[in-house]
Short mmCIF file of C-alpha atoms in Angstrom, two decimals:
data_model
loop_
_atom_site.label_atom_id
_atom_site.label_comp_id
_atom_site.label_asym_id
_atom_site.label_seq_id
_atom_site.Cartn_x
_atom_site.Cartn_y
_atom_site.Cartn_z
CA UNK A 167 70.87 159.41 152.02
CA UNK A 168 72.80 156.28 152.93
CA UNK A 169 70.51 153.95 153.91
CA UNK A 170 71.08 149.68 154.01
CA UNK A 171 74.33 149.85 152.71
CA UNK A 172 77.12 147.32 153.63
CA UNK A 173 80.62 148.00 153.59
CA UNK A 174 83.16 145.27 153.71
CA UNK A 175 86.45 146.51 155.26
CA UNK A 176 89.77 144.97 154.01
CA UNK A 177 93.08 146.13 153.55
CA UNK A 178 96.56 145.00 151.67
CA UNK A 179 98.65 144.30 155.11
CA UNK A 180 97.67 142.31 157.93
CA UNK A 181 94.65 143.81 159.47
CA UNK A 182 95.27 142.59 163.31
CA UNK A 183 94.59 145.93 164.33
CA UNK A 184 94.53 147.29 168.21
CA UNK A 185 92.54 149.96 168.18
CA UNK A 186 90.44 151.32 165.09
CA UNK A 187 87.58 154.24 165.04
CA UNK A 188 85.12 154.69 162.59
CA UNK A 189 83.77 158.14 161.83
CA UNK A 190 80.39 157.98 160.27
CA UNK A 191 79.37 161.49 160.08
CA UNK A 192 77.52 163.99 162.64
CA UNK A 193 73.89 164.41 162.82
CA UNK A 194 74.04 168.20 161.18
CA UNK A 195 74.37 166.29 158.00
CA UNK A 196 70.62 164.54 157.49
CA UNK A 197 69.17 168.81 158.50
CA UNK A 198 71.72 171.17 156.64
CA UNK A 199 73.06 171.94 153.58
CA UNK A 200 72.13 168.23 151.27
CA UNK A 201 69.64 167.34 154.31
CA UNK A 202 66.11 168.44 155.20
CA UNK A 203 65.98 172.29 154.38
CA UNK A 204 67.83 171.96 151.31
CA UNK A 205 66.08 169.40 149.66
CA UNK A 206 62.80 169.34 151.75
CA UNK A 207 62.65 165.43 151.64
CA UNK A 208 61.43 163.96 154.71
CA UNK A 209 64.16 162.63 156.71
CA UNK A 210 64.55 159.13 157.37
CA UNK A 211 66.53 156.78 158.96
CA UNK A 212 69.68 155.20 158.26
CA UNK A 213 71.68 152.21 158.55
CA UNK A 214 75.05 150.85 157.14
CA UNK A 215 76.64 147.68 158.27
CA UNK A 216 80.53 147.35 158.21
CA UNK A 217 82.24 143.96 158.13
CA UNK A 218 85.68 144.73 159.87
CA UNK A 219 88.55 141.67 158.72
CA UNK A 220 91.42 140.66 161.04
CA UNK A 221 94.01 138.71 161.37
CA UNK A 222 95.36 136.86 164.31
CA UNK A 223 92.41 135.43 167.21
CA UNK A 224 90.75 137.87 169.17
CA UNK A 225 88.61 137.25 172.31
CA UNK A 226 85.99 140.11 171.35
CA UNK A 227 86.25 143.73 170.88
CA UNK A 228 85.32 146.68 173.20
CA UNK A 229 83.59 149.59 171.98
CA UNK A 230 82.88 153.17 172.87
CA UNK A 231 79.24 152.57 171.75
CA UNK A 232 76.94 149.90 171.19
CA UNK A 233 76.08 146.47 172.65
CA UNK A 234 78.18 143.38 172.14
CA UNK A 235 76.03 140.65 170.93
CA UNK A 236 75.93 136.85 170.70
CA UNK A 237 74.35 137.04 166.99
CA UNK A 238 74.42 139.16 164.29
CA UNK A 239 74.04 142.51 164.24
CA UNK A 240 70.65 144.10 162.97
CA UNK A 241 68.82 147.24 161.60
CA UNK A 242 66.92 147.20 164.59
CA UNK A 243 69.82 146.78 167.36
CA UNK A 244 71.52 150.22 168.95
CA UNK A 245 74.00 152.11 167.36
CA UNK A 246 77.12 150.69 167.20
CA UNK A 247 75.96 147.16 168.37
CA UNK A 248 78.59 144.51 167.24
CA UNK A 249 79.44 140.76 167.46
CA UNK A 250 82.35 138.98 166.15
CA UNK A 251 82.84 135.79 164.12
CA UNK A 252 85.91 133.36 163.29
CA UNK A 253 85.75 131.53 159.62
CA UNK A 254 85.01 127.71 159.79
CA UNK A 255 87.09 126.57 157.36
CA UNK A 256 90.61 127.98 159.11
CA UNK A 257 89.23 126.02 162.23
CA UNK A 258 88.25 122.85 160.57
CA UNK A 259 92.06 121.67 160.03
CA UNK A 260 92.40 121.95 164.18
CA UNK A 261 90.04 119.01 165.31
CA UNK A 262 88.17 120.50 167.77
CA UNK A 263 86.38 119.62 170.33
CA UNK A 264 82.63 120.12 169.88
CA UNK A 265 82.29 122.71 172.60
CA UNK A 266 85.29 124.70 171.09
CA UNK A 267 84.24 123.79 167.85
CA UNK A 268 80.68 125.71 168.41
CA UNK A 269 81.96 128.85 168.57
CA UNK A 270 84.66 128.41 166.17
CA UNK A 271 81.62 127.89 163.32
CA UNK A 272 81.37 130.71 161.60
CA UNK A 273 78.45 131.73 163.89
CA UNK A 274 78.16 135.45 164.87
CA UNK A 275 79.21 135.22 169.27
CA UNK A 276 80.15 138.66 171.89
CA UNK A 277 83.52 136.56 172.55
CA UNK A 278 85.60 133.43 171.74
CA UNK A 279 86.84 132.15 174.94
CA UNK A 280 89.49 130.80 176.89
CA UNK A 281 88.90 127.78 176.31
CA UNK A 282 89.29 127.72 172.76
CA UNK A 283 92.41 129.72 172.55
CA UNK A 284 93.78 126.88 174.75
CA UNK A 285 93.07 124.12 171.95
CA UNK A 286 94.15 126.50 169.09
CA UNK A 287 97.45 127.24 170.86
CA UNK A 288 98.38 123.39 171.30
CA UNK A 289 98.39 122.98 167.05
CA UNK A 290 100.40 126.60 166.81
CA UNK A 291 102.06 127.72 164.65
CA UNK A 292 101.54 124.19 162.41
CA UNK A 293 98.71 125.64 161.36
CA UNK A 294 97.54 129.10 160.70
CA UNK A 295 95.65 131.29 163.55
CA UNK A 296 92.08 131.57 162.44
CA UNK A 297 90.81 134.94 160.95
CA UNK A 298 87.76 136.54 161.54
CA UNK A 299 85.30 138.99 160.95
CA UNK A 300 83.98 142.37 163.23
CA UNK A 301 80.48 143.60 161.85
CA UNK A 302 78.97 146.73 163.77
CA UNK A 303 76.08 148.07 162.51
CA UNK A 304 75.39 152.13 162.77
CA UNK A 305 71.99 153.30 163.18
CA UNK A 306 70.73 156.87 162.50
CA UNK A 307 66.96 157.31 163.35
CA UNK A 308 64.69 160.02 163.52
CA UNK A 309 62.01 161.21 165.47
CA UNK A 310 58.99 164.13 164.48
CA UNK A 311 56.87 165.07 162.13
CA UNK A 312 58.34 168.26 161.00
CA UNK A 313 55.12 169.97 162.17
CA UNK A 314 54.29 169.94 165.49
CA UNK A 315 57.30 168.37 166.24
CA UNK A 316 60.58 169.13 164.82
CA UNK A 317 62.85 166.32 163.04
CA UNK A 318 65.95 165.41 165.38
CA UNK A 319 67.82 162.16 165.94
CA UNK A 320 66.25 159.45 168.33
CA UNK A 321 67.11 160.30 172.38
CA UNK A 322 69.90 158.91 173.13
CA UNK A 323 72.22 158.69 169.99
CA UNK A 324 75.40 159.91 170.03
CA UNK A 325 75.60 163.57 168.59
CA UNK A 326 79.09 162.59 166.95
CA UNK A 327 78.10 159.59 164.55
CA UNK A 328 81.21 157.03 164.93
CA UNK A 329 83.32 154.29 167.15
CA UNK A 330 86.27 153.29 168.56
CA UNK A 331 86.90 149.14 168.87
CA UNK A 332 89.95 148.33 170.71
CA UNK A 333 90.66 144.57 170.32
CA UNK A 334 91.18 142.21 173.70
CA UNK A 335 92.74 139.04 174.07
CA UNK A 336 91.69 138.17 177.80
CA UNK A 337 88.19 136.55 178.25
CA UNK A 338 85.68 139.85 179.04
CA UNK A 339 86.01 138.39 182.71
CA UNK A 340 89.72 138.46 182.55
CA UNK A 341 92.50 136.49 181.93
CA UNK A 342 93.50 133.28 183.94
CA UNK A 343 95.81 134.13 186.91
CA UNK A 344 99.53 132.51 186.56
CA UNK A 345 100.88 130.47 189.08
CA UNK A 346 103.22 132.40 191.19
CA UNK A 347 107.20 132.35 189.69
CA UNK A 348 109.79 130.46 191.77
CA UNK A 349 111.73 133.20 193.65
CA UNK A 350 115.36 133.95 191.19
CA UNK A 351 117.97 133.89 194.14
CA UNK A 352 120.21 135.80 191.38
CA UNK A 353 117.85 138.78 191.03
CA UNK A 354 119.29 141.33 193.18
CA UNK A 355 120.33 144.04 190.84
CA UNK A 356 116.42 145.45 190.01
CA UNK A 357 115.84 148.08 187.68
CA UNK A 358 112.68 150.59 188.01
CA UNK A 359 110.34 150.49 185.19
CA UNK A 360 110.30 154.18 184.73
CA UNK A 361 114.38 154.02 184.27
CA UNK A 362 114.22 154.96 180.30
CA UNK A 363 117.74 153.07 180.06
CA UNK A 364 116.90 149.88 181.41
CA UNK A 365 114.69 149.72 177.81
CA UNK A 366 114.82 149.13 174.51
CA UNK A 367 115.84 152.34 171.91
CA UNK A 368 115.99 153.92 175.52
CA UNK A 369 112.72 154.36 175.62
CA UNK A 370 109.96 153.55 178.53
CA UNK A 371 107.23 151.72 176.86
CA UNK A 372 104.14 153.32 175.58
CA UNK A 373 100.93 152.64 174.50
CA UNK A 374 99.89 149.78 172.72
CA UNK A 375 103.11 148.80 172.82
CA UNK A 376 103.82 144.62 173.52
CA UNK A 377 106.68 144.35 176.40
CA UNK A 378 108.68 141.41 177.39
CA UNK A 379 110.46 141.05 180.66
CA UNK A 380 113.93 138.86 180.34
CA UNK A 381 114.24 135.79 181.47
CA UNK A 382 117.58 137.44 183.54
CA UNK A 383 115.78 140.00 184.50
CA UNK A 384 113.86 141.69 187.63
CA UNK A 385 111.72 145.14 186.91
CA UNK A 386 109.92 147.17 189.76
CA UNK A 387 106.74 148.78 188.51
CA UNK A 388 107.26 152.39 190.15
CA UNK A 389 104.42 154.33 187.66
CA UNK A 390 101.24 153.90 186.32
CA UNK A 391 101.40 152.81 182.74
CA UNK A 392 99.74 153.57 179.61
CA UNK A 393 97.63 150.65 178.65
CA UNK A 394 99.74 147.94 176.92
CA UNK A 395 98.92 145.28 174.30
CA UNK A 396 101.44 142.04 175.16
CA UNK A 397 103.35 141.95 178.50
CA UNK A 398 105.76 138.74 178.58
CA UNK A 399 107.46 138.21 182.22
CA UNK A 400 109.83 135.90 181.48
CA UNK A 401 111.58 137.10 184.60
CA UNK A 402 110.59 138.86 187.36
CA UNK A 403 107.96 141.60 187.24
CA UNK A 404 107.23 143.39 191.00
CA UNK A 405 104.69 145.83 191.55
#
């Protein structure tokens, strides 16, 4: 049984992951072959924490499970709940202002804000972009008594133990809206975005993939995309 373990995620290259899924196990495991009827212990529940590293700000994560929450995780919170944190001391060197500098503590928050990218981004890249930490916690309880009422995971949990995060830059509300681009008199000759050779390696982007629009040029978004990471306009970008 795994139970109040804690598993601290790191890796050799940068870790500013996109997307990532953790695969905790499926429920068959606590009644089969090492579970219930093989060693007749009485089941019980489980919990592991996970401590996720990254590189490079983040806004918060979205998950396919769980609750995103302002502090940190616990035993008792839903599977999958989560929170994110930034390390104080890559903050300190910035000089923050003391709302900014709140949530750039060390302090366990569902998102970063706006607001703070905004003061980070005015010392970049003199000083390094502050890491942080994702923790998630993954819950595996158990109701009955094996008697009159057979062991079987809590209502409600997910019958395939894991989770996807996919990591956002813009605010959970969205980001800010640009002001509108002065209209380029010289951009006549448009190009649809679905034209494979108007692209890079000849190639329409895909997904997860960061974009950037040319300052000398004017794109017409003719399809619906995959979902993107970065999109730069630079030049003209119609839809």
């Amino acid at each position: 049984v795994v139970d109040g373990k804690v598993y601290d995620v790191r890796v050799d290259d940068s870790n500013d992951f996109q997307r990532l899924r953790l695969n905790y196990g499926v429920w068959d495991h606590i009644f089969l072959e090492h579970g219930w009827h093989y060693t007749r212990a009485t089941p019980k529940n489980e919990f592991v924490f996970v401590h996720i590293n990254f590189t490079s700000w983040r806004n918060h994560f979205d998950s396919s499970l769980g609750w995103r929450l302002g502090r940190k995780p616990e035993a008792s919170d839903a599977f999958g709940s989560h929170a994110l944190l930034l390390w104080a001391d890559m903050c300190e060197p910035y000089n923050l202002s003391k709302r900014a500098a709140k949530i750039c503590d060390g302090q366990y928050t569902n998102e970063t804000g706006w607001d703070l990218k905004k003061e980070l981004e005015e010392h970049l890249p003199r000083l390094p972009e502050p890491d942080g930490r994702l923790t998630t916690v993954l819950t595996a309880r158990v109701v009955g008594n094996g008697n009159t009422t057979p062991y079987g995971p809590e209502p409600g949990m997910p019958s395939a133990v894991g989770q996807t995060f996919w990591a956002k830059e813009c605010p959970v509300a969205g980001c800010p809206t640009p002001a509108p681009l002065p209209i380029n008199s010289d951009c006549e000759n448009s190009r649809l975005w679905s034209d494979a050779a108007g692209w890079p390696n000849g190639k329409v982007p895909g997904a997860w993939e960061n974009v950037v629009i040319g300052v000398d040029e004017c794109v017409v978004l003719d399809i619906d995309t995959p979902e993107l990471y970065w999109v730069t306009v630079e030049g003209i970008l119609e839809f």
